[in-house]
Every structure is written in structure tokens, then in C-alpha cells.
XYZ file of C-alpha atoms in Angstrom:
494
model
C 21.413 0.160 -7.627
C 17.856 -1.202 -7.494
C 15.962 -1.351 -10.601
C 13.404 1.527 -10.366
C 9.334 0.697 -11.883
C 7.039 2.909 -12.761
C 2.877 2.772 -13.346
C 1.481 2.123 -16.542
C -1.481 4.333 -17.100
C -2.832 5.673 -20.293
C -0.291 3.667 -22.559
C 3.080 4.808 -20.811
C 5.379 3.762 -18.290
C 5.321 7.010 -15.382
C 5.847 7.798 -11.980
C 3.309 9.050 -9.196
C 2.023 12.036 -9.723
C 3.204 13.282 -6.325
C 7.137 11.884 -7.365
C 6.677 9.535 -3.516
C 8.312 6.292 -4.014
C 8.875 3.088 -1.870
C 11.164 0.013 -1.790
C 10.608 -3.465 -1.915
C 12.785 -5.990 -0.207
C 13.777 -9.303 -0.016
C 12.388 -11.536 2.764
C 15.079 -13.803 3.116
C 17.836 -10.754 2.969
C 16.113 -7.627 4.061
C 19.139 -5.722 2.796
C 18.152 -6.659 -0.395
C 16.234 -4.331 -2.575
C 14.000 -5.943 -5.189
C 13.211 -2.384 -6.824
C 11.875 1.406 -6.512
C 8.177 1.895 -6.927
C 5.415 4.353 -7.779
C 3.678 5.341 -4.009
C 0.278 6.394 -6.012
C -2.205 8.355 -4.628
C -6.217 9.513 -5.376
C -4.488 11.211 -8.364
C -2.885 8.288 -10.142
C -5.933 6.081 -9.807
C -8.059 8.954 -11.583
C -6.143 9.228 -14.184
C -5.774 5.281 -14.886
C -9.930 4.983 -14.170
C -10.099 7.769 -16.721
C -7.974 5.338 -19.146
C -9.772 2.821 -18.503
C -13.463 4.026 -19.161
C -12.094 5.512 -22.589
C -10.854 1.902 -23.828
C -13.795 0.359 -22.809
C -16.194 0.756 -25.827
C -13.130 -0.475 -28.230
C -12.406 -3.324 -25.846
C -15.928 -4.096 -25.664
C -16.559 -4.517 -29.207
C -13.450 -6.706 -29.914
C -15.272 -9.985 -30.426
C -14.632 -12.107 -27.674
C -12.871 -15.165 -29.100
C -10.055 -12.098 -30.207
C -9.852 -10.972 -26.710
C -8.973 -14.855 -26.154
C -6.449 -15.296 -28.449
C -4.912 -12.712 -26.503
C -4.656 -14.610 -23.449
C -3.293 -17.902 -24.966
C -0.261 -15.749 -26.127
C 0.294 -14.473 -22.701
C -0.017 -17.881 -21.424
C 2.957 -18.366 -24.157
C 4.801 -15.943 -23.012
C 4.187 -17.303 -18.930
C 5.724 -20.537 -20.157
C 8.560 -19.194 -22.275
C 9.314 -17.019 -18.979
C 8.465 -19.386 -16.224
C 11.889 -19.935 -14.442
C 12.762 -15.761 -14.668
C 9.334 -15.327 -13.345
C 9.580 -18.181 -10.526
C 12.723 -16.428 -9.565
C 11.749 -13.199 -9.257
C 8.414 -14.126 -7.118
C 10.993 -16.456 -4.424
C 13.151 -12.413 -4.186
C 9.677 -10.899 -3.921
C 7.803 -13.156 -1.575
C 10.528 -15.770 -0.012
C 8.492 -19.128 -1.199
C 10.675 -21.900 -2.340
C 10.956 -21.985 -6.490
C 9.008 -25.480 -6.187
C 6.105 -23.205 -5.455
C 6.700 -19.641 -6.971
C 7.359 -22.465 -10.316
C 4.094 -23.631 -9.298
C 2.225 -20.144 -8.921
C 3.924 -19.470 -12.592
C 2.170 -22.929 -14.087
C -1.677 -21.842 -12.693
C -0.905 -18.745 -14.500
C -0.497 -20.417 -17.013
C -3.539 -22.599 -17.047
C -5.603 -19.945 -16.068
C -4.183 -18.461 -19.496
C -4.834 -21.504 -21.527
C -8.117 -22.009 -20.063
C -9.284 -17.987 -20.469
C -8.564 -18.268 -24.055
C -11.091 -21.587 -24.687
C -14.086 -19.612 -22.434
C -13.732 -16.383 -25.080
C -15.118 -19.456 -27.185
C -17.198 -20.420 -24.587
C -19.319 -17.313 -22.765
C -22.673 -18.957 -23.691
C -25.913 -17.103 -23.254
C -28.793 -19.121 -23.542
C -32.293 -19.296 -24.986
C -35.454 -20.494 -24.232
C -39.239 -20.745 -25.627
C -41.287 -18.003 -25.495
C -44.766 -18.307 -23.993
C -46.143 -16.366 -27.394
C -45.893 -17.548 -30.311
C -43.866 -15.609 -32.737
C -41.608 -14.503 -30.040
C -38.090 -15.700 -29.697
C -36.213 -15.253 -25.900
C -32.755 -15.574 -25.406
C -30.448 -14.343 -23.030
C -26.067 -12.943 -23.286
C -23.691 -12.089 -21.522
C -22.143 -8.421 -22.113
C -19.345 -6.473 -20.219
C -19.531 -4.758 -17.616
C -16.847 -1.426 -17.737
C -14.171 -1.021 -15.346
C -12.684 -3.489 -13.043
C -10.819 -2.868 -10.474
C -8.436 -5.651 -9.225
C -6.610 -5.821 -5.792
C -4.434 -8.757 -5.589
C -2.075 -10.257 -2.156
C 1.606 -10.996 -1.865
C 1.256 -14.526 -1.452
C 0.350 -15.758 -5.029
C 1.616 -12.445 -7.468
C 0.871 -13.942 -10.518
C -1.778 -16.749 -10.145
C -4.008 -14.768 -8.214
C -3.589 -11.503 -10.973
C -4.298 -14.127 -13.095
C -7.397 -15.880 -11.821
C -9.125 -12.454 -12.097
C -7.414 -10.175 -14.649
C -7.809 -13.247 -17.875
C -11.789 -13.683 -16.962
C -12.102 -9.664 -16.619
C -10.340 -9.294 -20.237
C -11.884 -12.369 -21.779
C -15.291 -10.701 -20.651
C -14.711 -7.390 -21.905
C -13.815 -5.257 -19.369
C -11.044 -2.847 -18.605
C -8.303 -3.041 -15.703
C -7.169 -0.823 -13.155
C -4.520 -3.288 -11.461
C -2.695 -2.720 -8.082
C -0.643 -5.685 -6.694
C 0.749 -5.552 -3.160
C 3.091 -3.529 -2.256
C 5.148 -6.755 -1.139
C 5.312 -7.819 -4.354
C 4.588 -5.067 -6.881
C 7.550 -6.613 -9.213
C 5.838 -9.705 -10.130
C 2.891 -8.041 -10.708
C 4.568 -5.232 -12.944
C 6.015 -8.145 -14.787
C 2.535 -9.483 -15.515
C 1.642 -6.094 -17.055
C 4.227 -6.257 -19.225
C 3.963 -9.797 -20.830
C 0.248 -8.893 -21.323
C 1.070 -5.807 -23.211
C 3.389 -8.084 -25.301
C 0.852 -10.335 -25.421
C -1.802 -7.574 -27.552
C -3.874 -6.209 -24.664
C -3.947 -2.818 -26.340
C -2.877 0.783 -24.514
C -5.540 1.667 -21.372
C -6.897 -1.764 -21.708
C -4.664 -2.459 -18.549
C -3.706 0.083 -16.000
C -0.919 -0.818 -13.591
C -0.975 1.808 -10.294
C 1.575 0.441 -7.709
C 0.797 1.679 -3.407
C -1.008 0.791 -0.941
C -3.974 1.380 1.338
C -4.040 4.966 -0.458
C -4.094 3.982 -4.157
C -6.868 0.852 -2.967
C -9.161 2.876 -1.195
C -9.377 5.604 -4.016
C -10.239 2.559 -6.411
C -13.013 1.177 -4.268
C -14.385 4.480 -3.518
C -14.022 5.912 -7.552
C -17.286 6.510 -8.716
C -16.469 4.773 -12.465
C -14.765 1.840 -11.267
C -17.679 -0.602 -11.885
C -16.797 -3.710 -9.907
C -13.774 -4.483 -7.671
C -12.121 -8.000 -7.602
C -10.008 -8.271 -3.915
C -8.190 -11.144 -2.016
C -6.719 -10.413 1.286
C -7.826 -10.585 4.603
C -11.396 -10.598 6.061
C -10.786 -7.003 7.972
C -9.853 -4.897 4.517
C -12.503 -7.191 3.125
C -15.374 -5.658 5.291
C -14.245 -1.984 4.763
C -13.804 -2.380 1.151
C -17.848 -4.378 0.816
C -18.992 -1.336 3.339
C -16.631 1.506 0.235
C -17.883 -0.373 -2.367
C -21.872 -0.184 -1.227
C -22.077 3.335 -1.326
C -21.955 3.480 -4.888
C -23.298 0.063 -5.517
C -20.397 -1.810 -6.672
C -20.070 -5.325 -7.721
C -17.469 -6.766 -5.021
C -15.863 -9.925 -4.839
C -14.312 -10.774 -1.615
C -12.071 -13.865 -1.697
C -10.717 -13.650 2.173
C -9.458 -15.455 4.834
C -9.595 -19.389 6.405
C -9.121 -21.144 9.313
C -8.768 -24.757 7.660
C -8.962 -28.022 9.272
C -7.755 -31.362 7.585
C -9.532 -34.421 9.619
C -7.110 -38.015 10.213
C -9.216 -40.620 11.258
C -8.445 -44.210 12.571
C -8.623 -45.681 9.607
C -6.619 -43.424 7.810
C -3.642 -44.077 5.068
C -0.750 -42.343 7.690
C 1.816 -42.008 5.301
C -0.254 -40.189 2.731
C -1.883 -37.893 5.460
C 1.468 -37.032 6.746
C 2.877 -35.760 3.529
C -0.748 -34.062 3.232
C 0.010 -32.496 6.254
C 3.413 -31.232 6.090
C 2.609 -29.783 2.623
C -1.071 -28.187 3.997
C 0.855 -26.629 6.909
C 4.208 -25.487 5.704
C 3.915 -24.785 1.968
C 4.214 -21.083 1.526
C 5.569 -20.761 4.838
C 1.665 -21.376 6.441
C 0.724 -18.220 4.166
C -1.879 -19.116 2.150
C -5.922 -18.577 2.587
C -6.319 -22.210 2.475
C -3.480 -23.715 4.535
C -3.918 -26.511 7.191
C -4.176 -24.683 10.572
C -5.757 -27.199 12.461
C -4.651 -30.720 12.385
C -7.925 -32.581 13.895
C -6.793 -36.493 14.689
C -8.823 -39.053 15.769
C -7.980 -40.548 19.148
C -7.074 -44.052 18.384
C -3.738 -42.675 15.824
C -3.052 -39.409 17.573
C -0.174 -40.440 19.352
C 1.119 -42.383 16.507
C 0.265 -39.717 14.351
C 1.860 -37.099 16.186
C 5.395 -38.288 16.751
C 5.081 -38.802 12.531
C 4.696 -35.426 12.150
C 7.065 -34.342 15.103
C 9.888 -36.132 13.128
C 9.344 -34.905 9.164
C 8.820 -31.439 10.952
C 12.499 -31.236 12.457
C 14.222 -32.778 9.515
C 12.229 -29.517 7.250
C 15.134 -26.925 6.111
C 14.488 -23.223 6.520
C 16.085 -20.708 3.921
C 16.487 -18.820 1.224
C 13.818 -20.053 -1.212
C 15.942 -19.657 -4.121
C 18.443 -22.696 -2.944
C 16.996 -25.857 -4.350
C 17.411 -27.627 -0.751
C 15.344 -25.816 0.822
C 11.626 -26.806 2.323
C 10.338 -23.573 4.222
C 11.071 -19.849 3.154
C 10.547 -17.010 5.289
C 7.494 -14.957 6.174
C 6.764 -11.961 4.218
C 7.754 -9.401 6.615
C 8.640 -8.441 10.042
C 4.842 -7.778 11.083
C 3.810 -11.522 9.657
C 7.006 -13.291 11.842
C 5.899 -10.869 14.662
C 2.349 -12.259 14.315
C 3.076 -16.184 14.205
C 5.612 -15.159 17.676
C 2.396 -13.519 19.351
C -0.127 -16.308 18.684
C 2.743 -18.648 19.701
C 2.729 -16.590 23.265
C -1.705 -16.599 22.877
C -1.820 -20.325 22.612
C 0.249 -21.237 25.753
C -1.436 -18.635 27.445
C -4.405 -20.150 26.823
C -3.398 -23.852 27.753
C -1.414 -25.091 24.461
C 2.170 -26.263 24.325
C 4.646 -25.964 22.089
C 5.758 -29.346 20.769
C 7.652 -27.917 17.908
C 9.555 -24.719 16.700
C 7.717 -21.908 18.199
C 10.326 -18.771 17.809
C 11.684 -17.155 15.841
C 14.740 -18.720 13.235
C 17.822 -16.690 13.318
C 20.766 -19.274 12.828
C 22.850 -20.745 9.749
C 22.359 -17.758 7.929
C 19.060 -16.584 8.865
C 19.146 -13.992 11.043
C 18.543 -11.165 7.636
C 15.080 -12.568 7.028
C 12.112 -12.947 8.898
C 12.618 -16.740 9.425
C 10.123 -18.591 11.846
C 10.209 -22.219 12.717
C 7.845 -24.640 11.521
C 5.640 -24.791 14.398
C 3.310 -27.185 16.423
C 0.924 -26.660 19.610
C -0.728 -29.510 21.031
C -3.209 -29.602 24.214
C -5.431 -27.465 21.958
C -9.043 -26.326 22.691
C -11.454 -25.483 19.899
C -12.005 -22.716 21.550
C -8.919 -21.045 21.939
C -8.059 -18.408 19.996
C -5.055 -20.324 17.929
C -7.571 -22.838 17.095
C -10.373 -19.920 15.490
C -8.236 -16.951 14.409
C -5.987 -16.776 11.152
C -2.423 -17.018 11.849
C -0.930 -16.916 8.338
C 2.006 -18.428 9.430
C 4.120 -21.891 9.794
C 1.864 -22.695 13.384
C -0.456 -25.370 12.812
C -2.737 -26.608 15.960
C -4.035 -29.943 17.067
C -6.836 -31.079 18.417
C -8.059 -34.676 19.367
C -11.316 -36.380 19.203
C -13.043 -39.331 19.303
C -15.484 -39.706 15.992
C -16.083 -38.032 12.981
C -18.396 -36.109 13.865
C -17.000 -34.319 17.103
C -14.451 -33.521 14.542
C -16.590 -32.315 11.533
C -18.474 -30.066 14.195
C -15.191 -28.782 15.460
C -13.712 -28.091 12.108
C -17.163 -25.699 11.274
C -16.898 -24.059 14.485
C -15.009 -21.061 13.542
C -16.386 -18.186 11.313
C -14.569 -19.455 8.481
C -15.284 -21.773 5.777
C -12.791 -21.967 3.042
C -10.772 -25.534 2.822
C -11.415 -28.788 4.380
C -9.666 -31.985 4.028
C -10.511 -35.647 5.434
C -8.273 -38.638 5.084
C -10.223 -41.913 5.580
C -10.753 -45.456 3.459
C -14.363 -45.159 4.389
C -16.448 -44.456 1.152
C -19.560 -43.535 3.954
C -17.461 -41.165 5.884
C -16.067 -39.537 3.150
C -19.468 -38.462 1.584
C -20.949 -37.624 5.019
C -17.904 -34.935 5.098
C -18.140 -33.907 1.813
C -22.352 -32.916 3.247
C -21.420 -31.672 6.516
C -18.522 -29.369 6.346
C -19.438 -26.129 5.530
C -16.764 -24.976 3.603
C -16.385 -24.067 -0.161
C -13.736 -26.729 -0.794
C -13.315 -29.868 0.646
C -10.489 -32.462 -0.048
C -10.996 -36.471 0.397
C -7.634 -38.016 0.998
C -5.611 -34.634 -0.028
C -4.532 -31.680 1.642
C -6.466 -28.557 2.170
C -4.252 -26.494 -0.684
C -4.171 -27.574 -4.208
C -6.777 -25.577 -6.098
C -6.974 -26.677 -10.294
C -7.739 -23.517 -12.523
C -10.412 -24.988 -13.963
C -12.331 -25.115 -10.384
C -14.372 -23.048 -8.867
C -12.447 -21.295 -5.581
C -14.200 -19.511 -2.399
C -15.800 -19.983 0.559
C -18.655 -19.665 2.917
C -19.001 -17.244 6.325
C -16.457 -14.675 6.686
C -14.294 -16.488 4.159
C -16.046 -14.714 1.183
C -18.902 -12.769 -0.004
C -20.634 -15.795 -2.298
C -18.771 -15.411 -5.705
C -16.238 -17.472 -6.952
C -12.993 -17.671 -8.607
C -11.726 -19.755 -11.078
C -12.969 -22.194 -13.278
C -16.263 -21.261 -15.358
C -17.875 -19.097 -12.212
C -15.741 -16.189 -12.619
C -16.901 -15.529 -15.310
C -19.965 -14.665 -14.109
C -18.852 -12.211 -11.920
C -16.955 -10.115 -14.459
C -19.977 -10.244 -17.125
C -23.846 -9.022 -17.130
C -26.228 -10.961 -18.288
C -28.745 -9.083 -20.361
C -32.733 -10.236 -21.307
C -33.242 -10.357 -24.895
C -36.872 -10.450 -26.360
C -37.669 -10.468 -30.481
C -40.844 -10.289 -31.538
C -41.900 -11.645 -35.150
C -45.669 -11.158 -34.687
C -46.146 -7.956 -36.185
C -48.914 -7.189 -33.666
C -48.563 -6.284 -29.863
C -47.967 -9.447 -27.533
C -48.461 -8.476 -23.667
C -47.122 -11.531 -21.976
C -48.598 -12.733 -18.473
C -51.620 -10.875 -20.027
C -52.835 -12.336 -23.488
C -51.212 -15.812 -22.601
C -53.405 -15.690 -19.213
């Protein structure tokens, strides 16, 4: 029998109010239940908001550098648990355990590095234009956060936002995706072992019921969301009405740049790692290969050959390169923009259907893919596939292909290989996008980095490294005056 999960809200472990439940399967094996959860409604969410907001003013007041402390055990507890948790995430999400190991370890050094900024949340201070008068300025909580997380990275991404919302004070009202709700229930649990006290963290599994009732709650302060740019949009226009801080982390449409002077070798493992790690599902994976004329041809049968020796599979055998896609809508999506592209002029050059062989045929399996003849125009060349389809494009100088790479409404990742020091910094100016890689793929983000985009790929904030924390804290203006008499600044400094 499946294991069966419940919510955590108000210090237990319960069900959904309304006793609705849903399953969670296995990509690779869709007979394969991962586990029973908690379908939550308006009613759950209430009740974890009203949790939440009563913690608050305890959880507030525990000095900071406490509230740190916290996190470095949980980041001891990550590591302790890494392969169980790796594990899990591959049964969850179908990425190989090279990368659900991976997604583990940024947990983990988001933890490590949380803990040092509960040291670290520096206000600042300044002269006073009066004398007797002392200005400074902190940084104070903010109340409730609400924190919508995707199926692609369960725990790192829960982790990029939930450590910075703790470390700063705040309390949680957590819902993972309802593709991977285990991992994410997991997470609860080792930061309950961890000290996060009772209604500090709320845990409401669903889906587009339970997250709309958290972006429309009137005493959820601030919502946290990655996901796609269309949920995005309706959850900036929800969160508006009542004046909401929002964070939007969303999608990309990511080019990495080869020119003729390029290291080959190194941008082909680049490459094959930007385009089919995760299975193409990732907000910053390569989807457009952009290769100078002089190497294209060169370049392309390089790639044509690593690309049909990758193995498809069960992520959980060592072996294997490329997992499945999360569901049946995501391998029904990569098939459709396989069928756009050659409508449009493209050909396939490489996979371009559907995997069902050696064992596949349970999971939604979908061959690495490559189109070639592309346009910049075309639709597979602008729109997010979020899939194992990558398209190429040639051109004949840097910048035909920086101006092609910012011609979509995206602006995440960026990558260019080169061995020219001048064309490397011209990139690094001209490519609007929020990351950019020199010699590196277009995934690869460090926890101690800032993450986000520009355009439709975000809403200006950033996550990770010492910027978060500015999203999940206020500052507030502190003035002292030592005078003993009145002081009107602007006026009696005039």
C-alpha cells in the first residue's frame, strides 16, 4: 500500500478538512504510487495562515543568530539524509540521482549559508545632518510568507526561499507541487527536527485550489513562487489586490552562444549537460544552441553523436543519462512543439518522439531531441518547451547572435563559449539576461549567488545568495535624538 501524508498545520500531522485526497506517481513507472496526499482547500490554508500569524511575534523575537543555528542543523540533517532524500526526489520527479544528489547538496549550502547571514542581516548607519542626532537603519520581519515551490527542484528550491524567510523572521505557509509533495513533506519534517518550533512552518499539500487561497488570504504578507510565467501573471495580478510583496522567479528561453574560436570539446559537454540535464526541465536550460557559421557543421555532427550514445531510464539506475518528463501533459508538450517546429520549417535531426522501448513504455520517456533549419522567429526558437528539444540556429558574428539570443521575452540564462577576453565582456554587457555564463553552460547556479531574471522571466527580485534576503525582510528608518531640544531637519539645517 502507498504510504499515506498528511498537512502539518498548527503543530500536528492532519488531513484536509474536506477528507479529498490525491496520488502521486512515479514518472518512470506510472503504476507506481509514491504516496496519498492531503487535496487542501480555502479551509486548510485558513487555518495554517491562522497558525502562522499566531507564531509570528515569538518567532520574531527569537534573536536572529538562534533562528540560524536552526538552519545549520537542518543542513546537518540534509547531509546525514542526502542519499534517502536523492532517492526519493528520482521516484518523485524521474531526474537521475547525479542530480536529485545534486538538488540535495544546494540544500544543503543554502542551509550552511542561511545560518552565517542570521550573523550577518546588517542594517546600517549613517551621519545625521544635526548634530546630536544619530541615524541608522535595520532590518525587521515581515509576518507571513507564503511559499509556492515547482516539481523540478523539491528541495533546493524550498530551500532557497524557506532558510532566508526563517533566518529573517517570518512564518511559513508551505505548499510544494503536487508532483512532488513527498520531498517537500520530507523537508518539513527534518526542519521540525531541526528546532523550527510548532506553527513556525505550515505544510498544506494541493494544488491550484490550496495556491490561489494563499495568494488571495488577506494575512499572508508576501508570497515567494517559481513556476511558469502564465500562473506567474495571475498570481502578481491576486497578490495586488491586497498589496502583497510577490516574488516571481519564472520561466526562460536560454541561449548558450559557440563561436569560431571556441574550445569544442568543453562546449559540447556544456551543451549536452545545458540541454538534457533534468530531462530539458529546468528554468534555465539550454534551448537554443546559437553556433557560429565557421564550426556549425563541425559542431553539429559533435553533438549529433554524444546525443545518440545518451541512455534514457529510470533515474534511479546509476547508468542512466536522461530520466523521464514529469508527466503525460509535459511528454505531450515536447511531442507538440516537435510537430510546431517542422511545421514551421525545422527538421528533426535527432530524437523527436516519444521513447517507449527497453523498458520504457510505463513512463513518460521522450528522446533527447534536436531541430535544425531554425528561425529566430519560430515559435520553438521563443516559447518555453521544458523539455529534452533544444533548437539551433546559425550565424555569422557575435553579435547577430547576441541580438538573437535577447530576442525573445525572456531573460534568465545565457552562456558564451569563446577564448576571446573582448568578446566575452562585450556578452557579459549585451545580453540581457540575469545570468550569464563565460565558457559554462547556462545551468549551474552556486547558493551563494544571486538567481533571476529580466522581462517575463521575473518580477526584479532575486533568489539566493545575500539578495533574498532582502525580499523576506523590511527595512525600517531609525532616528535618536540626544539634543534635548526639537531638531526639524531640511528646516533648521537649511
Amino acid at each position: 500500500m502507498p504510504q499515506e501524508y498528511q498537512n502539518y498545520v498548527n503543530g500536528k500531522w492532519v488531513g484536509a478538512k474536506s477528507g479529498k485526497t490525491f496520488e502521486n506517481h512515479n514518472p518512470a513507472n506510472w503504476n507506481e504510487v509514491v504516496g496519498v496526499f492531503p487535496y487542501s482547500d480555502k479551509a486548510d490554508v485558513d487555518e495554517a495562515v491562522k497558525t502562522a500569524r499566531a507564531a509570528f511575534d515569538s518567532w520574531r523575537l527569537t534573536p536572529a543568530p538562534k533562528r540560524g543555528d536552526i538552519m545549520r542543523k537542518a543542513g546537518d540533517i540534509l547531509a546525514a539524509r542526502k542519499e534517502e532524500i536523492a532517492k526519493l526526489m528520482t521516484r518523485e520527479m524521474g531526474k537521475v540521482l547525479l542530480e536529485t544528489r545534486g538538488d540535495v547538496q544546494e540544500g544543503i549550502d543554502t542551509a550552511y549559508y542561511a545560518a552565517t547571514e542570521g550573523r550577518r542581516l546588517f542594517g546600517n548607519t549613517v551621519p545625521s545632518e544635526l548634530p546630536n542626532k544619530f541615524n541608522m537603519s535595520i532590518r525587521v520581519p515581515i509576518g507571513v510568507a507564503g511559499i509556492i515551490t515547482p516539481w523540478n527542484f523539491p528541495l533546493a528550491i524550498p530551500t532557497w526561499k524557506i532558510f532566508p524567510a526563517l533566518v529573517c523572521g517570518n512564518t511559513i505557509v508551505f505548499k510544494p507541487a503536487p508532483d512532488t509533495p513527498a520531498t517537500g513533506h520530507l523537508f518539513v519534517e527534518i526542519l521540525l527536527e531541526a528546532g523550527v518550533p510548532p506553527g513556525v512552518i505550515n505544510l498544506v499539500h494541493g494544488d491550484v485550489e490550496a495556491g490561489s487561497a494563499m495568494v488571495e488570504h488577506p494575512d499572508i504578507d508576501l508570497i515567494s513562487f517559481t513556476g511558469s510565467s502564465e500562473v506567474g501573471k495571475k498570481i502578481s495580478t491576486l497578490g495586488s489586490k491586497t498589496l502583497k510583496r510577490v516574488s516571481l522567479e519564472m520561466g526562460g528561453k536560454n541561449a548558450l552562444i559557440v563561436m569560431d574560436d571556441a574550445n569544442l570539446d568543453l562546449a559540447l559537454e556544456g551543451v549536452l549537460w545545458g540541454v538534457f540535464g533534468t530531462t530539458g526541465q529546468r528554468c534555465t536550460a539550454t534551448s537554443r544552441l546559437i553556433v557560429h557559421e565557421k564550426v556549425y557543421d563541425k559542431f553539429l555532427s559533435m553533438v549529433l553523436d554524444k546525443t545518440a550514445k545518451l541512455r534514457l531510464g529510470d533515474g534511479l539506475q546509476e547508468k542512466v543519462d536522461v530520466g523521464p518528463c514529469i508527466n503525460k501533459a509535459q511528454q505531450s508538450k515536447a511531442e507538440e512543439y516537435v510537430h510546431i517546429g517542422v511545421k514551421e520549417g525545422a527538421t528533426v535531426i535527432a530524437g523527436g518522439k516519444r521513447a517507449n522501448g527497453n523498458g520504457l513504455s510505463k513512463g513518460w520517456f521522450f528522446e533527447p531531441t534536436i531541430l535544425a533549419n531554425v528561425t529566430p522567429a519560430m515559435r520553438v526558437a521563443q516559447e518555453e518547451i521544458f523539455g529534452p528539444v533544444l533548437s539551433l540556429i546559425k550565424v555569422k558574428s557575435l553579435e547577430e547572435a547576441i541580438n538573437i539570443a535577447n530576442n525573445t521575452k525572456y531573460g534568465l540564462s545565457s552562456s558564451l563559449y569563446t577564448q576571446d577576453l573582448n568578446a566575452a565582456f562585450q556578452a557579459i554587457r549585451d545580453i540581457k539576461a540575469g545570468i550569464t555564463y563565460i565558457n559554462a553552460p547556462t545551468i549551474g547556479a552556486e547558493a551563494h549567488m544571486p538567481f533571476g531574471g529580466v522581462k517575463e522571466t521575473g518580477n526584479g527580485h532575486r533568489e539566493g545568495g545575500w539578495t533574498v534576503y532582502d525580499f523576506f525582510s523590511e527595512w525600517k528608518t531609525v532616528y535618536v535624538d540626544y539634543s534635548g531640544k526639537l531638531q526639524r531637519a531640511q528646516i533648521d539645517n537649511a
